[in-house]
PDB file of C-alpha atoms in Angstrom:
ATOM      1  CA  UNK A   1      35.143 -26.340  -3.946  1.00  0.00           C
ATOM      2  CA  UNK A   2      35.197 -23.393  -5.686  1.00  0.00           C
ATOM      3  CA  UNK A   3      31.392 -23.327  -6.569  1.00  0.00           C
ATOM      4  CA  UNK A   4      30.900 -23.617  -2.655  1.00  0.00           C
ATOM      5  CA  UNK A   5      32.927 -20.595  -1.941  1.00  0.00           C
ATOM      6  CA  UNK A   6      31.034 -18.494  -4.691  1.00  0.00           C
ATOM      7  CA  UNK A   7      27.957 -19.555  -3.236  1.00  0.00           C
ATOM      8  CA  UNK A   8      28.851 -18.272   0.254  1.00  0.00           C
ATOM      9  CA  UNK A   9      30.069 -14.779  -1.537  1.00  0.00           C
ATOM     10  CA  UNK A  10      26.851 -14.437  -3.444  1.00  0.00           C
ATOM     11  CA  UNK A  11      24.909 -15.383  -0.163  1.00  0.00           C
ATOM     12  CA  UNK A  12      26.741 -12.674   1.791  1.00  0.00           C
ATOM     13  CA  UNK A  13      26.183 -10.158  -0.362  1.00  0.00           C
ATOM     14  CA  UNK A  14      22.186 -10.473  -0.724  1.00  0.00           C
ATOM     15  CA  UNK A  15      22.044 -10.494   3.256  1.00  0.00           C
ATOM     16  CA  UNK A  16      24.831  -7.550   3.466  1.00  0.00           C
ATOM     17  CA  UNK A  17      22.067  -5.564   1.427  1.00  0.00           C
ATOM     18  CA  UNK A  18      19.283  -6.819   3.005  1.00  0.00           C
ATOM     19  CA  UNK A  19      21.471  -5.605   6.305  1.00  0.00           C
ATOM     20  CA  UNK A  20      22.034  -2.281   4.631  1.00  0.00           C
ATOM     21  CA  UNK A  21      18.759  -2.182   3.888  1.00  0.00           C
ATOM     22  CA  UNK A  22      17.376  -2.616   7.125  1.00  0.00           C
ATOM     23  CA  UNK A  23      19.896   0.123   8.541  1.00  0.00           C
ATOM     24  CA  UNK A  24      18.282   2.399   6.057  1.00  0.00           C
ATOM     25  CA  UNK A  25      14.988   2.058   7.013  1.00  0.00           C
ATOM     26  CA  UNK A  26      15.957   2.218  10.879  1.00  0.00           C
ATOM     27  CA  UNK A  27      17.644   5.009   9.942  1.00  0.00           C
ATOM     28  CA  UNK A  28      14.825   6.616   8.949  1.00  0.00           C
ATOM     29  CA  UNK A  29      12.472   5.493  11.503  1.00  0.00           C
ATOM     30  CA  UNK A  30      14.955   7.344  14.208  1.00  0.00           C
ATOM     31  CA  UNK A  31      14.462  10.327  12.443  1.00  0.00           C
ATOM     32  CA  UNK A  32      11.086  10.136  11.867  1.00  0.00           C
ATOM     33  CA  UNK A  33      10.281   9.370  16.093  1.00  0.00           C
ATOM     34  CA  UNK A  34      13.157  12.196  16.689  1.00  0.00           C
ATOM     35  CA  UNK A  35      11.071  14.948  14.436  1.00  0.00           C
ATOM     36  CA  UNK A  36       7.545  13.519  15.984  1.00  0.00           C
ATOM     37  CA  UNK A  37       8.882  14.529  19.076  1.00  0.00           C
ATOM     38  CA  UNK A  38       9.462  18.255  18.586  1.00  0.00           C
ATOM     39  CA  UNK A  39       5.756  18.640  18.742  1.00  0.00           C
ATOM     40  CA  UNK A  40       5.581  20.822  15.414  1.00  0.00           C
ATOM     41  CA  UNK A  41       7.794  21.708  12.315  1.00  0.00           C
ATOM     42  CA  UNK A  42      12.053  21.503  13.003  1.00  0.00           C
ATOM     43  CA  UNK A  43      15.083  21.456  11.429  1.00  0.00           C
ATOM     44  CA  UNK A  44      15.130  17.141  12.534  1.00  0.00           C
ATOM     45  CA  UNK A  45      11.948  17.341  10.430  1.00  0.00           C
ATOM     46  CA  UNK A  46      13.343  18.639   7.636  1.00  0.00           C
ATOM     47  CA  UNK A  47      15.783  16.292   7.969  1.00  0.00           C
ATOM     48  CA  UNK A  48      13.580  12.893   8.557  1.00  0.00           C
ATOM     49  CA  UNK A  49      11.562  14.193   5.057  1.00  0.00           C
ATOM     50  CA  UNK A  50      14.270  15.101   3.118  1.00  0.00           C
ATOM     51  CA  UNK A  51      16.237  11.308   4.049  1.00  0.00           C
ATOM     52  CA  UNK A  52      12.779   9.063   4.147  1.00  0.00           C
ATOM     53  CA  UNK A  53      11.709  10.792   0.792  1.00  0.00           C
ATOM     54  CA  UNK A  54      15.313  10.264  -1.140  1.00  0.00           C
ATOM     55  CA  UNK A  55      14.879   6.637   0.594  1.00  0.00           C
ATOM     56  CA  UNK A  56      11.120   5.565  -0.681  1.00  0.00           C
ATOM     57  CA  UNK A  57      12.684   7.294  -4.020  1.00  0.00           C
ATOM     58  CA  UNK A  58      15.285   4.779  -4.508  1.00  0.00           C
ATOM     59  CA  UNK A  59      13.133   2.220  -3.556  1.00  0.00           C
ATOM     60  CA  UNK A  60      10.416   2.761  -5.641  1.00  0.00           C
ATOM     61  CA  UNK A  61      13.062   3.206  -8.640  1.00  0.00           C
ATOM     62  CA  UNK A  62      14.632  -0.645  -7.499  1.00  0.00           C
ATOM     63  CA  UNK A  63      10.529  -1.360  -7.549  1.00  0.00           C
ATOM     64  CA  UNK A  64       9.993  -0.325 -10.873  1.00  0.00           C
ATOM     65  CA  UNK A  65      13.541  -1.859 -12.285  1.00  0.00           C
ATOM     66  CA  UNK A  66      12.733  -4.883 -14.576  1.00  0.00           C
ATOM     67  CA  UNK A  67      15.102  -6.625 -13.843  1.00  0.00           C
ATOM     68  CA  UNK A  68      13.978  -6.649  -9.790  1.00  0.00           C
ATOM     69  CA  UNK A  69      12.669 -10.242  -8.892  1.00  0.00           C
ATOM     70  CA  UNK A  70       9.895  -9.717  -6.695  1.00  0.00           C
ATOM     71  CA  UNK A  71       6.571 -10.615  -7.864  1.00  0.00           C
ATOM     72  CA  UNK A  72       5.439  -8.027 -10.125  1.00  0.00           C
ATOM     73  CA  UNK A  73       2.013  -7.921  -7.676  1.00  0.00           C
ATOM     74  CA  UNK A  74       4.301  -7.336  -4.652  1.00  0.00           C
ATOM     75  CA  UNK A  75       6.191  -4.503  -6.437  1.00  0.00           C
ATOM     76  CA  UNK A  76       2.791  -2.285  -7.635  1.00  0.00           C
ATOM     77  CA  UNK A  77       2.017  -2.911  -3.687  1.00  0.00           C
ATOM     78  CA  UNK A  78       4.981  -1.031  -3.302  1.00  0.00           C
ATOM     79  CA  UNK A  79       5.286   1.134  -5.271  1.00  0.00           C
ATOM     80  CA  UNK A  80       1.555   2.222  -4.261  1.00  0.00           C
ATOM     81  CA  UNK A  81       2.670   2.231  -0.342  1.00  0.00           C
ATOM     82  CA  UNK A  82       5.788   4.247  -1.512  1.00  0.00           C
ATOM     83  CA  UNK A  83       3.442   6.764  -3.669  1.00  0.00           C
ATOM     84  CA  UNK A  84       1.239   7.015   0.013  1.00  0.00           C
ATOM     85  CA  UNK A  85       4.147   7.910   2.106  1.00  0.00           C
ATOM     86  CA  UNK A  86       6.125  10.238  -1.042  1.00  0.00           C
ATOM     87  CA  UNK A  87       2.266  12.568  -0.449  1.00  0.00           C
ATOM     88  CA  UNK A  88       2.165  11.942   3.432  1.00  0.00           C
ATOM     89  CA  UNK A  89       6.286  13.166   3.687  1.00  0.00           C
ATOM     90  CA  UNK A  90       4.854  16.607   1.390  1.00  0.00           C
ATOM     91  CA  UNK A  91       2.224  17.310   3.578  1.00  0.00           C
ATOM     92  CA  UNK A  92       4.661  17.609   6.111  1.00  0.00           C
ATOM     93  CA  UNK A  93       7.008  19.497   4.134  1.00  0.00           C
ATOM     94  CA  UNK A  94       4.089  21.977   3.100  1.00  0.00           C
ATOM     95  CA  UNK A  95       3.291  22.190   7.197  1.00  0.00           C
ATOM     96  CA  UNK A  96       0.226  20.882   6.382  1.00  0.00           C
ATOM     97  CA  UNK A  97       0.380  17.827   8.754  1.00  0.00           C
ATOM     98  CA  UNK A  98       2.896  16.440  11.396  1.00  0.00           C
ATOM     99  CA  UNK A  99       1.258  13.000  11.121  1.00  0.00           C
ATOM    100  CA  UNK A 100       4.452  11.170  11.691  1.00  0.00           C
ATOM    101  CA  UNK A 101       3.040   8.114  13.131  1.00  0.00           C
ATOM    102  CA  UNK A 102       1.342   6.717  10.006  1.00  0.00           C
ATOM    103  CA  UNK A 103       5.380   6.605   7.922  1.00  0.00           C
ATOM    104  CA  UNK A 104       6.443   5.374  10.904  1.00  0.00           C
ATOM    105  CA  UNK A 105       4.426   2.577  11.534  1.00  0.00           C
ATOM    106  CA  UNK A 106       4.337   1.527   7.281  1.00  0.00           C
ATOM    107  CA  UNK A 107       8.105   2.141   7.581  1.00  0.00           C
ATOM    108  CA  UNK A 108       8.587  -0.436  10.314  1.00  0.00           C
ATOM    109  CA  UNK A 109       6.511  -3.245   8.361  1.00  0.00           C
ATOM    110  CA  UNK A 110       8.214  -2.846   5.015  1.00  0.00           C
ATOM    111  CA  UNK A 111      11.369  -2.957   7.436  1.00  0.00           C
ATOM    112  CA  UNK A 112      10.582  -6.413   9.618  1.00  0.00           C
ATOM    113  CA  UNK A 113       9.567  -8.091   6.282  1.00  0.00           C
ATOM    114  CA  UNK A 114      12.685  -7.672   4.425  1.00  0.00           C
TER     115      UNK A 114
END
């Protein structure tokens, strides 16, 4: 009996963070379309870099934890993809680009699959 009910807890908790962890990256996305849509350089730019960069930060640190359990080939995938959009998110922060689209659409895929 009580076994069960521990089971359930621990089950709940990996899909309340796989929840949270969608809401992140949808978070993100939002801000991301929102800056896109100023057609140039704005304060909800500024905003969408500064949140999807601390984001693909954490990530990348979870990536590179040990004791993570994804494959270890999935992770350097990544942790490459995270490395992409970390230089893609400075070349908009340098107003060098506005290429939102690219983040965007990586964003959403790493999103859908977890």
């Amino acid at each position: 009996m009580y076994q069960a009910r521990y089971d359930d807890i621990i089950n709940d908790g990996a899909t309340s963070a796989k929840e949270r962890e969608r809401s992140l990256f949808d978070q993100s996305i939002m801000m991301l379309e929102a800056a896109r849509d100023e057609d140039g350089y704005s304060f909800k730019g500024i905003e969408a870099v500064q949140f999807t960069s601390r984001l693909w930060m954490i990530v990348m640190e979870d990536l590179g934890d040990p004791a993570n359990q994804l494959p270890q080939e999935l992770r350097a995938s990544l942790i490459s993809i995270g490395i992409f959009i970390l230089k893609e998110l400075e070349a908009i922060r340098q107003e060098r680009s506005v290429n939102y689209d690219s983040i965007i659409d990586i964003t959403k895929t790493i999103r859908d699959g977890i």
